[in-house]
Short mmCIF file of C-alpha atoms in Angstrom, two decimals:
data_model
loop_
_atom_site.label_atom_id
_atom_site.label_comp_id
_atom_site.label_asym_id
_atom_site.label_seq_id
_atom_site.Cartn_x
_atom_site.Cartn_y
_atom_site.Cartn_z
CA MET Q 5 5.94 -28.37 -10.01
CA ARG Q 6 7.69 -26.63 -7.15
CA ILE Q 7 6.99 -22.97 -7.29
CA ALA Q 8 9.72 -20.32 -5.42
CA TYR Q 9 8.77 -16.30 -5.55
CA VAL Q 10 11.07 -13.53 -4.29
CA TYR Q 11 9.25 -10.02 -2.94
CA ASP Q 12 11.51 -8.57 0.93
CA ALA Q 13 8.04 -7.22 2.08
CA VAL Q 14 5.43 -9.61 2.45
CA TYR Q 15 1.89 -9.47 3.08
CA PRO Q 16 0.05 -9.28 5.30
CA TRP Q 17 2.36 -7.96 7.01
CA ILE Q 18 3.38 -5.58 4.13
CA LYS Q 19 0.59 -4.17 2.75
CA GLY Q 20 1.03 -3.86 -1.20
CA GLY Q 21 -0.35 -3.94 -4.92
CA ALA Q 22 3.49 -6.00 -5.33
CA GLU Q 23 2.60 -8.02 -1.99
CA ARG Q 24 -1.11 -9.12 -2.71
CA ARG Q 25 0.20 -10.28 -6.11
CA VAL Q 26 2.60 -12.47 -4.70
CA TYR Q 27 0.14 -13.26 -1.70
CA GLU Q 28 -2.64 -14.50 -4.38
CA LEU Q 29 -0.98 -16.52 -6.90
CA SER Q 30 0.93 -18.28 -4.24
CA GLN Q 31 -1.68 -19.26 -2.11
CA ARG Q 32 -3.91 -20.63 -5.28
CA LEU Q 33 -0.86 -21.87 -6.45
CA ALA Q 34 -0.33 -23.41 -3.70
CA ARG Q 35 -4.34 -25.48 -3.74
CA ARG Q 36 -3.82 -26.66 -6.74
CA GLY Q 37 -0.97 -28.38 -6.32
CA HIS Q 38 2.13 -27.27 -6.72
CA ASP Q 39 4.41 -26.54 -4.18
CA VAL Q 40 5.00 -22.71 -3.59
CA HIS Q 41 7.49 -21.06 -0.95
CA CYS Q 42 7.93 -17.60 -0.46
CA TYR Q 43 12.07 -16.18 0.07
CA GLY Q 44 11.68 -12.66 2.13
CA ALA Q 45 12.03 -10.66 5.04
CA ARG Q 46 11.82 -11.62 8.59
CA TRP Q 47 9.09 -9.92 9.44
CA TRP Q 48 7.09 -11.73 11.94
CA ASP Q 49 8.09 -12.60 14.94
CA GLY Q 50 9.58 -16.80 16.26
CA GLU Q 51 10.82 -19.31 13.71
CA ARG Q 52 12.48 -18.26 10.23
CA GLU Q 53 10.12 -20.71 8.54
CA ILE Q 54 6.82 -20.28 8.91
CA LYS Q 55 3.80 -22.03 6.84
CA LEU Q 56 1.64 -19.03 6.12
CA GLY Q 57 -2.37 -20.61 4.01
CA ASP Q 58 -0.64 -23.49 2.50
CA VAL Q 59 2.38 -21.47 1.50
CA TRP Q 60 6.33 -22.19 3.22
CA HIS Q 61 7.64 -18.42 3.66
CA HIS Q 62 10.97 -18.25 4.23
CA GLY Q 63 12.26 -15.77 5.80
CA VAL Q 64 16.07 -14.77 4.56
CA CYS Q 65 17.18 -12.32 6.55
CA PRO Q 66 15.93 -9.69 9.71
CA PRO Q 67 12.92 -7.51 8.98
CA HIS Q 68 15.35 -3.59 7.54
CA PRO Q 69 12.52 -0.42 7.23
CA LEU Q 70 12.32 -0.22 4.03
CA TYR Q 71 12.53 2.94 3.51
CA ASN Q 72 15.13 5.40 4.95
CA LYS Q 73 13.38 9.44 4.35
CA ASN Q 74 10.44 8.29 1.75
CA LYS Q 75 13.99 6.53 -0.62
CA ARG Q 76 14.02 3.30 -0.94
CA SER Q 77 17.09 2.59 1.40
CA VAL Q 78 19.87 0.75 -0.52
CA LYS Q 79 20.61 -1.39 2.60
CA GLN Q 80 17.35 -3.01 2.99
CA ALA Q 81 18.36 -3.37 -0.36
CA LEU Q 82 21.55 -5.17 -0.11
CA LEU Q 83 20.68 -7.73 3.24
CA PHE Q 84 17.62 -8.72 0.61
CA ALA Q 85 20.05 -9.80 -1.48
CA LEU Q 86 22.82 -10.93 0.68
CA GLY Q 87 19.90 -12.85 2.53
CA VAL Q 88 18.83 -14.37 -0.90
CA LEU Q 89 22.38 -16.00 -2.03
CA ARG Q 90 22.76 -17.39 1.65
CA ASN Q 91 19.35 -19.02 1.76
CA LEU Q 92 17.20 -19.70 -1.94
CA GLU Q 93 17.19 -23.73 -2.10
CA GLY Q 94 17.67 -24.97 -4.93
CA GLY Q 95 15.84 -28.17 -5.97
CA PHE Q 96 12.52 -25.77 -7.59
CA ASP Q 97 11.21 -25.91 -11.52
CA VAL Q 98 10.46 -21.74 -11.38
CA ILE Q 99 11.63 -18.52 -9.80
CA ASP Q 100 9.54 -15.56 -9.50
CA CYS Q 101 10.89 -12.80 -8.70
CA GLN Q 102 9.93 -9.66 -8.64
CA GLU Q 103 12.04 -6.51 -10.11
CA PHE Q 104 12.42 -4.47 -6.85
CA PRO Q 105 14.52 -3.40 -5.75
CA TYR Q 106 16.06 -5.11 -8.41
CA LEU Q 107 19.24 -6.58 -6.59
CA SER Q 108 17.95 -10.06 -5.12
CA CYS Q 109 17.16 -10.13 -8.57
CA PHE Q 110 20.72 -10.93 -9.29
CA SER Q 111 21.56 -13.02 -6.56
CA THR Q 112 17.93 -14.52 -7.62
CA ARG Q 113 20.00 -15.68 -10.78
CA LEU Q 114 22.95 -16.24 -9.57
CA ARG Q 115 20.86 -18.90 -7.69
CA SER Q 116 18.73 -20.26 -10.45
CA GLY Q 117 20.37 -23.04 -10.94
CA GLY Q 118 18.40 -25.37 -13.44
CA ALA Q 119 15.25 -23.55 -12.36
CA SER Q 120 13.53 -20.70 -15.45
CA PHE Q 121 13.72 -17.85 -14.25
CA PHE Q 122 11.85 -15.17 -14.41
CA ILE Q 123 11.34 -11.28 -13.50
CA THR Q 124 8.16 -9.63 -12.64
CA TRP Q 125 8.33 -6.26 -13.71
CA HIS Q 126 5.09 -4.25 -11.92
CA GLU Q 127 6.96 -0.67 -13.15
CA ILE Q 128 9.77 1.21 -15.30
CA TRP Q 129 10.98 3.66 -13.64
CA GLY Q 130 13.30 5.65 -16.32
CA ASP Q 131 14.92 8.80 -16.19
CA TYR Q 132 12.29 8.68 -13.20
CA TRP Q 133 15.28 8.42 -11.54
CA ILE Q 134 16.92 11.32 -12.18
CA GLU Q 135 13.68 13.15 -10.35
CA TYR Q 136 13.61 10.71 -7.77
CA LEU Q 137 17.45 10.67 -6.25
CA GLY Q 138 19.26 13.02 -8.56
CA VAL Q 139 22.16 12.60 -11.05
CA SER Q 140 23.06 9.44 -8.86
CA GLY Q 141 19.56 8.53 -10.34
CA TYR Q 142 21.79 7.27 -13.40
CA LEU Q 143 23.08 4.44 -11.58
CA GLY Q 144 19.09 4.23 -10.49
CA MET Q 145 19.47 3.57 -15.01
CA ALA Q 146 21.40 1.75 -15.06
CA VAL Q 147 20.75 -1.14 -12.85
CA GLU Q 148 16.81 -0.83 -14.24
CA LYS Q 149 17.89 -2.30 -17.59
CA ALA Q 150 20.75 -4.72 -16.45
CA THR Q 151 17.90 -6.40 -14.84
CA ALA Q 152 16.28 -7.12 -17.79
CA THR Q 153 18.91 -8.57 -19.09
CA LEU Q 154 19.11 -11.28 -16.55
CA THR Q 155 16.12 -13.46 -18.56
CA GLY Q 156 14.79 -14.06 -21.60
CA ASN Q 157 11.41 -14.29 -18.70
CA ASN Q 158 10.01 -11.36 -18.01
CA ILE Q 159 6.69 -10.65 -16.64
CA ALA Q 160 4.60 -7.29 -17.51
CA VAL Q 161 1.94 -6.82 -14.82
CA SER Q 162 0.02 -4.34 -17.77
CA GLU Q 163 0.63 -3.05 -20.60
CA MET Q 164 2.51 0.25 -20.40
CA THR Q 165 5.18 -1.48 -18.72
CA ARG Q 166 5.67 -4.15 -21.11
CA ARG Q 167 6.23 -1.08 -23.80
CA GLU Q 168 8.65 0.19 -21.88
CA LEU Q 169 10.62 -2.55 -21.16
CA LEU Q 170 11.33 -2.58 -24.93
CA LYS Q 171 12.64 0.66 -24.19
CA LEU Q 172 15.54 -1.27 -22.48
CA GLY Q 173 15.23 -4.10 -25.31
CA ALA Q 174 14.08 -6.64 -23.73
CA GLY Q 175 10.64 -8.69 -24.49
CA SER Q 176 8.07 -9.50 -22.42
CA ILE Q 177 4.60 -11.35 -21.58
CA VAL Q 178 1.91 -9.10 -19.77
CA VAL Q 179 0.16 -11.59 -16.39
CA PRO Q 180 -1.87 -9.00 -15.20
CA ASN Q 181 -2.75 -8.18 -11.07
CA GLY Q 182 -5.52 -9.32 -9.95
CA ILE Q 183 -8.06 -8.79 -7.84
CA ASP Q 184 -11.12 -10.67 -6.07
CA TYR Q 185 -13.94 -10.30 -7.53
CA SER Q 186 -16.47 -12.56 -5.50
CA HIS Q 187 -15.36 -10.51 -2.40
CA ILE Q 188 -16.34 -7.29 -4.28
CA GLN Q 189 -20.19 -8.17 -5.23
CA SER Q 190 -20.62 -9.84 -1.71
CA ILE Q 191 -19.70 -6.26 -0.30
CA ARG Q 192 -23.18 -4.27 0.07
CA PRO Q 193 -22.74 -0.31 -0.60
CA ALA Q 194 -22.48 1.95 2.46
CA ASP Q 195 -25.66 3.94 3.67
CA SER Q 196 -23.32 7.28 3.17
CA GLU Q 197 -23.20 8.44 -0.15
CA HIS Q 198 -20.76 11.08 -1.96
CA ASP Q 199 -20.66 11.38 -5.54
CA LEU Q 200 -16.64 11.67 -5.62
CA VAL Q 201 -14.19 9.33 -4.20
CA PHE Q 202 -10.31 8.93 -4.03
CA ALA Q 203 -8.53 5.87 -2.05
CA GLY Q 204 -4.50 5.22 -1.60
CA ARG Q 205 -1.55 7.47 -0.28
CA LEU Q 206 -1.96 10.13 0.19
CA ILE Q 207 1.73 11.22 -1.50
CA SER Q 208 2.82 13.52 -4.23
CA HIS Q 209 2.58 11.93 -6.85
CA LYS Q 210 -1.14 10.64 -5.66
CA ASN Q 211 -1.59 14.94 -7.62
CA LEU Q 212 -4.31 15.24 -4.76
CA HIS Q 213 -3.28 18.94 -4.50
CA MET Q 214 -4.74 19.02 -7.89
CA LEU Q 215 -8.31 17.62 -7.27
CA LEU Q 216 -8.73 19.86 -5.59
CA GLU Q 217 -8.19 22.47 -7.46
CA ALA Q 218 -10.60 20.57 -9.46
CA ILE Q 219 -13.28 20.18 -6.90
CA ALA Q 220 -13.35 23.78 -6.43
CA LEU Q 221 -14.31 23.90 -10.25
CA LEU Q 222 -17.17 22.14 -9.50
CA SER Q 223 -20.10 23.57 -7.68
CA ASP Q 224 -22.21 21.07 -5.26
CA VAL Q 225 -20.24 17.71 -5.89
CA SER Q 226 -17.94 16.26 -2.71
CA LEU Q 227 -15.47 14.09 -1.83
CA LEU Q 228 -13.74 11.48 -0.02
CA ILE Q 229 -10.56 11.23 0.59
CA ILE Q 230 -9.84 7.63 1.71
CA GLY Q 231 -6.57 7.26 3.12
CA GLU Q 232 -2.66 8.43 4.57
CA GLY Q 233 -0.46 10.32 3.30
CA PRO Q 234 2.81 12.27 4.50
CA GLU Q 235 0.35 14.62 2.29
CA ALA Q 236 -2.58 14.98 4.38
CA SER Q 237 -1.60 18.06 6.41
CA ARG Q 238 -1.51 20.21 3.18
CA LEU Q 239 -3.98 18.61 1.93
CA HIS Q 240 -6.34 19.63 4.51
CA SER Q 241 -5.24 23.21 4.87
CA LEU Q 242 -5.27 23.53 1.46
CA ALA Q 243 -9.14 22.47 1.37
CA ARG Q 244 -9.55 24.43 3.74
CA SER Q 245 -8.22 28.22 1.64
CA LEU Q 246 -10.46 26.58 -0.93
CA GLY Q 247 -13.20 27.93 0.17
CA VAL Q 248 -14.53 23.62 0.37
CA ASP Q 249 -13.42 21.35 3.51
CA ASN Q 250 -17.17 21.46 3.16
CA ARG Q 251 -17.72 19.51 0.21
CA VAL Q 252 -14.75 17.65 1.01
CA ARG Q 253 -13.98 14.99 3.57
CA PHE Q 254 -10.97 12.87 4.83
CA SER Q 255 -11.72 9.90 6.77
CA GLY Q 256 -8.19 8.61 7.05
CA PHE Q 257 -7.40 4.98 6.53
CA LEU Q 258 -9.90 2.28 6.93
CA LYS Q 259 -10.61 -0.88 6.63
CA TYR Q 260 -10.75 -2.75 2.85
CA GLU Q 261 -14.20 -3.96 3.31
CA ASP Q 262 -15.63 0.24 4.07
CA THR Q 263 -13.50 1.85 1.95
CA ILE Q 264 -14.90 -1.10 -0.91
CA ALA Q 265 -18.65 -0.34 0.64
CA LEU Q 266 -18.16 3.93 0.47
CA ILE Q 267 -17.11 3.53 -3.05
CA LYS Q 268 -19.86 1.49 -3.89
CA SER Q 269 -21.53 3.76 -3.18
CA SER Q 270 -20.37 7.40 -5.12
CA ARG Q 271 -20.71 7.97 -8.37
CA ALA Q 272 -17.17 8.03 -9.48
CA PHE Q 273 -14.30 7.40 -8.50
CA VAL Q 274 -11.26 9.91 -8.95
CA LEU Q 275 -7.33 8.36 -9.39
CA PRO Q 276 -5.28 11.45 -10.27
CA SER Q 277 -2.12 10.07 -9.89
CA THR Q 278 0.97 10.22 -13.53
CA ARG Q 279 2.69 6.59 -11.38
CA GLU Q 280 0.39 3.85 -11.71
CA GLY Q 281 2.60 0.73 -12.52
CA PHE Q 282 -0.66 -1.34 -12.78
CA GLY Q 283 -3.73 1.02 -11.15
CA MET Q 284 -5.44 -1.66 -8.61
CA ALA Q 285 -7.58 0.87 -7.00
CA ALA Q 286 -9.25 1.72 -10.47
CA LEU Q 287 -10.00 -1.78 -11.16
CA GLU Q 288 -12.14 -2.32 -7.88
CA ALA Q 289 -13.51 0.52 -8.29
CA MET Q 290 -14.71 -1.04 -11.54
CA ALA Q 291 -16.02 -4.02 -9.76
CA CYS Q 292 -17.60 -1.54 -7.82
CA GLY Q 293 -19.89 -1.21 -10.91
CA VAL Q 294 -18.18 2.44 -10.52
CA PRO Q 295 -16.99 4.93 -12.88
CA VAL Q 296 -12.89 6.21 -12.83
CA VAL Q 297 -11.49 9.10 -13.58
CA ALA Q 298 -7.94 8.90 -14.31
CA VAL Q 299 -5.07 11.16 -15.71
CA ARG Q 300 -3.70 10.14 -19.18
CA HIS Q 301 0.13 10.34 -18.04
CA ARG Q 302 2.93 7.32 -19.58
CA MET Q 303 3.77 6.04 -16.49
CA ASN Q 304 -0.06 5.87 -15.79
CA ALA Q 305 -1.19 2.22 -16.42
CA ALA Q 306 -4.61 2.62 -14.46
CA CYS Q 307 -4.94 4.15 -18.55
CA ASP Q 308 -4.67 0.99 -20.30
CA LEU Q 309 -8.13 -0.35 -18.56
CA LEU Q 310 -10.64 2.19 -19.11
CA THR Q 311 -12.79 2.16 -21.93
CA PRO Q 312 -14.94 4.79 -22.43
CA GLU Q 313 -17.89 3.43 -21.93
CA THR Q 314 -16.25 2.47 -18.00
CA GLY Q 315 -14.72 6.12 -16.95
CA VAL Q 316 -12.41 9.82 -18.29
CA ILE Q 317 -9.38 10.20 -19.34
CA SER Q 318 -8.48 13.78 -18.36
CA GLU Q 319 -4.85 15.92 -19.07
CA LEU Q 320 -3.35 16.56 -15.55
CA SER Q 321 -4.63 20.34 -14.98
CA PRO Q 322 -8.09 21.26 -12.99
CA ALA Q 323 -9.95 22.99 -15.45
CA SER Q 324 -9.72 19.20 -18.24
CA MET Q 325 -9.85 16.84 -14.81
CA ALA Q 326 -12.35 18.84 -13.87
CA ASP Q 327 -14.58 18.49 -16.70
CA ALA Q 328 -12.98 15.18 -16.01
CA ILE Q 329 -15.10 14.77 -13.23
CA GLN Q 330 -18.22 16.08 -14.77
CA ALA Q 331 -18.39 13.48 -18.08
CA ALA Q 332 -17.72 10.94 -15.03
CA LEU Q 333 -20.94 11.47 -13.23
CA ASP Q 334 -23.28 11.86 -16.10
CA LEU Q 335 -21.84 8.28 -17.17
CA SER Q 336 -22.07 6.46 -13.29
CA ARG Q 337 -25.38 5.62 -14.34
CA LYS Q 338 -25.55 3.49 -17.62
CA ALA Q 339 -21.93 2.75 -17.01
CA GLY Q 340 -22.37 -0.08 -14.09
CA GLN Q 341 -22.95 -3.16 -15.56
CA LYS Q 342 -19.83 -2.82 -18.23
CA CYS Q 343 -16.94 -1.45 -15.89
CA ARG Q 344 -18.34 -4.61 -13.64
CA GLU Q 345 -18.09 -7.54 -16.61
CA ILE Q 346 -14.23 -6.07 -18.27
CA ALA Q 347 -12.99 -5.74 -13.52
CA SER Q 348 -14.33 -9.65 -14.00
CA ARG Q 349 -12.23 -10.47 -16.37
CA TYR Q 350 -8.62 -9.58 -13.63
CA ASP Q 351 -9.79 -12.10 -11.21
CA TRP Q 352 -7.99 -14.08 -9.31
CA ASP Q 353 -7.91 -17.08 -10.67
CA VAL Q 354 -8.56 -16.09 -13.05
CA ILE Q 355 -4.90 -14.94 -13.35
CA CYS Q 356 -3.87 -17.78 -11.30
CA GLY Q 357 -5.40 -19.53 -14.51
CA GLU Q 358 -2.58 -17.71 -16.70
CA ILE Q 359 0.24 -18.25 -14.49
CA GLU Q 360 0.38 -21.47 -14.23
CA ARG Q 361 0.11 -21.53 -17.89
CA VAL Q 362 2.76 -20.17 -19.00
CA TYR Q 363 5.48 -21.38 -15.92
CA ALA Q 364 4.08 -24.67 -17.43
CA GLU Q 365 5.30 -23.44 -20.84
CA ARG Q 366 8.97 -22.71 -20.58
CA VAL Q 367 10.04 -25.35 -17.32
#
């Protein structure tokens, strides 16, 4: 098959769940003999078209900051959508466009010709648009709903996203994100040990302030926070004011392999976020054999990955989180095998086989 992926952010120049999905699937499909192309902004130097691994990358517009004052840039979305309209070639059997930032889905639809047109949905914002943009959020909700009508070939990366798409009147098939399971297994545990680890961006919806308050309710429990973000300074101050700074360590950003090594040497992984379109960090922790604490919320797909044998689901409060953490620590000695067993089902090679079958059935 001749396959095109459309997404403005391109791995490895931009690192995130959607970017990693496009990279992993495109490279594996190409190695299986398919002719695969990726259309994104030109984040690299040099020619407009380059070959990265086994996949051709086409820069349809110059790079532009993805965010403006911590909000996704409308100007950038427009520039990319126009670039797709001008530069997306014909002759593809399959075109898979990532849903965000929406406008490119419309220009891709116009240029798709006879290709089977897919939209991959990483999350549905719904009424979160109002919290994000105020009154202007109603426009975001309308555009999101209109995007869901562009094709009958919607792919959801999680059961949560599938359920939310149904609320927009759109059916979908679930093809989840994945992990490099064998690579994770090859990494040795770190020498330093912590009871708990969090890894991710230090931003408001991760609810790390509540995690620190939960730590204050627990005695002799240590926490390692891996990552950077706009909440860092406030979290440092909060740890001091709660008197837990001697039990909480902030490492800043670390290499992927170092992060995995530290998760492996911990007793539990904590993801207090209320917004996860899939929950990649939770799945990677399970691949390390470590149980996970997640927060119950309709926008948190990480909860769908957990079973009573592999993790604990908390309510959004310090007291509930403290109880869940203690339960996960108690679970840690017997959770390893089941955690790894479930995580192995999400290896990227397995997911690649799933997406290949979905494409072939609809060409």
